[in-house]
CSV table of C-alpha atoms in Angstrom, one decimal:
chain,number,residue,atom,x,y,z
O,1,PHE,CA,-215.4,141.2,210.4
O,2,THR,CA,-218.9,141.3,211.7
O,3,SER,CA,-222.1,139.3,211.4
O,4,ASP,CA,-224.4,142.3,212.2
O,5,ALA,CA,-226.8,142.7,209.3
O,6,GLN,CA,-227.2,146.4,209.8
O,7,ALA,CA,-223.5,147.0,209.7
O,8,LEU,CA,-223.1,144.9,206.6
O,9,ALA,CA,-225.9,146.8,204.9
O,10,TYR,CA,-224.2,150.2,205.7
O,11,ALA,CA,-220.9,148.8,204.5
O,12,ALA,CA,-222.4,147.5,201.2
O,13,ASP,CA,-224.2,150.9,200.7
O,14,TYR,CA,-220.9,152.8,201.3
O,15,LEU,CA,-218.9,150.6,199.0
O,16,HIS,CA,-221.5,151.0,196.2
O,17,ILE,CA,-221.4,154.8,196.5
O,18,ALA,CA,-217.8,155.4,197.3
O,19,SER,CA,-216.5,153.3,194.4
O,20,TRP,CA,-217.7,156.1,192.1
O,21,ASN,CA,-215.0,158.4,193.8
O,22,PHE,CA,-212.2,156.4,192.3
O,23,VAL,CA,-212.8,157.3,188.7
O,24,ALA,CA,-212.9,161.0,189.5
O,25,SER,CA,-209.9,160.7,191.9
O,26,GLY,CA,-207.8,159.2,189.1
O,27,VAL,CA,-208.6,162.1,186.8
O,28,ILE,CA,-207.8,164.6,189.6
O,29,PHE,CA,-204.5,162.9,190.4
O,30,THR,CA,-203.6,162.9,186.7
O,31,SER,CA,-204.5,166.5,186.1
O,32,SER,CA,-202.6,167.5,189.3
O,33,SER,CA,-199.5,165.8,187.8
O,34,MET,CA,-200.1,167.6,184.5
O,35,PHE,CA,-200.1,171.0,186.4
O,36,GLN,CA,-196.9,170.0,188.1
O,37,GLY,CA,-195.3,169.1,184.8
O,38,LEU,CA,-196.4,172.4,183.3
O,39,GLY,CA,-194.8,174.2,186.2
O,40,ASP,CA,-197.9,175.8,187.9
O,41,THR,CA,-199.5,173.9,190.7
O,42,ARG,CA,-201.8,176.8,191.8
O,43,PRO,CA,-204.8,175.5,189.7
O,44,SER,CA,-204.5,172.1,191.5
O,45,LEU,CA,-204.5,173.8,194.8
O,46,LEU,CA,-207.6,175.8,193.9
O,47,ALA,CA,-209.4,172.7,192.7
O,48,SER,CA,-208.6,171.0,196.0
O,49,GLY,CA,-209.8,174.0,197.9
O,50,SER,CA,-213.1,173.9,195.9
O,51,ARG,CA,-213.8,170.6,197.5
O,52,PHE,CA,-213.8,172.1,200.9
O,53,PHE,CA,-216.5,174.5,199.8
O,54,THR,CA,-218.5,171.9,198.0
O,55,PHE,CA,-218.3,169.1,200.6
O,56,ALA,CA,-217.0,170.1,204.0
O,57,ALA,CA,-219.0,173.4,204.4
O,58,PRO,CA,-222.4,171.9,203.4
O,59,ALA,CA,-221.7,168.8,205.5
O,60,LEU,CA,-221.0,170.9,208.6
O,61,TYR,CA,-224.1,173.0,207.9
O,62,LEU,CA,-226.3,169.9,207.5
O,63,ALA,CA,-224.8,168.2,210.5
O,64,GLY,CA,-227.0,170.3,212.8
O,65,ARG,CA,-230.1,169.6,210.8
O,66,PRO,CA,-232.4,166.7,211.5
O,67,GLY,CA,-232.7,164.0,208.9
O,68,LEU,CA,-229.0,163.9,207.8
O,69,THR,CA,-228.0,160.3,207.0
O,70,LEU,CA,-224.7,158.7,206.1
O,71,HIS,CA,-226.1,157.9,202.7
O,72,THR,CA,-226.6,161.6,202.1
O,73,VAL,CA,-223.0,162.5,203.2
O,74,TRP,CA,-221.6,159.8,200.9
O,75,LEU,CA,-223.6,161.1,198.0
O,76,MET,CA,-222.3,164.7,198.8
O,77,SER,CA,-218.8,163.3,198.8
O,78,VAL,CA,-219.2,161.8,195.3
O,79,ALA,CA,-220.8,165.0,194.0
O,80,SER,CA,-218.0,167.1,195.4
O,81,VAL,CA,-215.2,164.9,193.9
O,82,TYR,CA,-216.9,165.1,190.5
O,83,LEU,CA,-217.2,168.8,190.8
O,84,GLN,CA,-213.5,169.0,191.7
O,85,MET,CA,-212.7,166.9,188.7
O,86,CYS,CA,-214.6,169.2,186.4
O,87,ILE,CA,-212.9,172.3,187.9
O,88,SER,CA,-209.4,170.6,187.5
O,89,LEU,CA,-210.1,169.7,183.9
O,90,PHE,CA,-211.4,173.2,183.0
O,91,MET,CA,-208.3,174.8,184.5
O,92,LEU,CA,-206.1,172.2,182.8
O,93,ARG,CA,-207.6,173.1,179.5
O,94,LEU,CA,-207.0,176.8,180.1
O,95,GLN,CA,-203.4,176.1,181.2
O,96,LEU,CA,-202.7,173.9,178.1
O,97,ARG,CA,-204.2,176.5,175.8
O,98,LYS,CA,-201.9,179.1,177.3
O,99,LYS,CA,-198.8,176.9,177.1
O,100,LEU,CA,-199.5,175.8,173.5
O,101,LYS,CA,-200.2,179.4,172.4
O,102,ASP,CA,-196.8,180.3,173.9
O,103,LEU,CA,-195.2,177.4,172.1
O,104,LYS,CA,-196.8,178.3,168.7
O,105,SER,CA,-195.6,181.9,169.1
O,106,ILE,CA,-192.0,180.6,169.7
O,107,GLU,CA,-192.3,178.2,166.7
O,108,ALA,CA,-193.6,181.0,164.5
O,109,ALA,CA,-190.6,183.3,165.3
O,110,PRO,CA,-187.9,183.5,162.6
O,111,VAL,CA,-184.9,181.4,163.4
O,112,ALA,CA,-181.5,183.1,163.1
O,113,ALA,CA,-178.7,181.3,161.2
O,114,PRO,CA,-176.5,179.3,163.4
O,115,ALA,CA,-173.2,180.9,164.4
O,116,PRO,CA,-170.0,179.5,162.9
O,117,ALA,CA,-168.2,177.0,165.1
O,118,HIS,CA,-165.5,178.4,167.3
O,119,PRO,CA,-162.0,176.9,166.6
O,120,THR,CA,-161.8,175.6,170.2
O,121,SER,CA,-165.1,173.8,170.0
O,122,SER,CA,-165.4,170.0,169.6
O,123,THR,CA,-164.8,170.2,165.9
O,124,ALA,CA,-161.9,172.0,164.3
O,125,ALA,CA,-162.1,174.0,161.1
O,126,ALA,CA,-160.9,171.0,159.2
O,127,GLY,CA,-163.8,169.0,160.5
O,128,ARG,CA,-161.8,166.7,162.8
O,129,PRO,CA,-162.6,166.5,166.5
O,130,THR,CA,-160.1,168.2,168.7
O,131,ARG,CA,-159.0,166.9,172.1
O,132,SER,CA,-160.2,168.6,175.2
O,133,PRO,CA,-157.5,170.2,177.4
O,134,SER,CA,-158.1,167.6,180.1
O,135,ARG,CA,-157.2,164.8,177.7
O,136,ASP,CA,-154.0,166.5,176.5
O,137,SER,CA,-152.7,167.3,180.0
O,138,PRO,CA,-150.8,164.6,181.9
O,139,ARG,CA,-152.8,162.5,184.2
O,140,THR,CA,-152.3,162.9,187.9
O,141,PRO,CA,-153.3,160.2,190.3
O,142,SER,CA,-156.5,161.0,192.2
O,143,ALA,CA,-155.3,159.5,195.5
O,144,PRO,CA,-151.9,160.1,197.1
O,145,VAL,CA,-149.3,157.4,196.9
O,146,ARG,CA,-149.3,155.5,200.1
O,147,ALA,CA,-146.0,154.8,202.0
O,148,ALA,CA,-144.8,151.3,202.5
O,149,PRO,CA,-146.1,149.7,205.7
O,150,ALA,CA,-142.7,149.5,207.3
O,151,ALA,CA,-142.0,153.2,206.7
O,152,ALA,CA,-145.5,154.1,208.0
O,153,ALA,CA,-144.7,152.2,211.2
O,154,GLY,CA,-141.6,154.3,211.8
O,155,VAL,CA,-139.1,151.5,210.9
O,156,ASN,CA,-135.9,152.6,209.2
O,157,THR,CA,-135.8,150.8,205.9
O,158,ARG,CA,-132.6,152.5,204.6
O,159,ARG,CA,-129.4,150.5,204.3
O,160,SER,CA,-126.4,152.2,205.7
O,161,ALA,CA,-123.5,152.4,203.3
């Protein structure tokens, strides 16, 4: 790729720092999927938005200051990803507590006795399965019957008597 020693030093430094992002990114992706499975993706959106305020805004502010290095920007990136991970996990914990609390209240509610089976249901009063109306009715072909090839071509196939 290159034999420039300075470029290789920057690349090695970047890879050492950026590799820490992968752990937090995996947790963020997993918690985002959990939010989606729970039916509320707003916490995931808020956590992603927090990264803008913890990385992009400071990076833009520091861009105009002397002494900003790539090493500093990469460290800010790792810090912002870990902060986003913490925010996601905190909101996931709140969401799971809420959902589990709702589940416990549903489980604690008294259960009504099941209604008796209706005679037209899948089991009759005698306990034997009944046939559905579609099985009892005569079958009709799903496709129309095609005419013979000669009749389709307009050829008279009747014999005269």
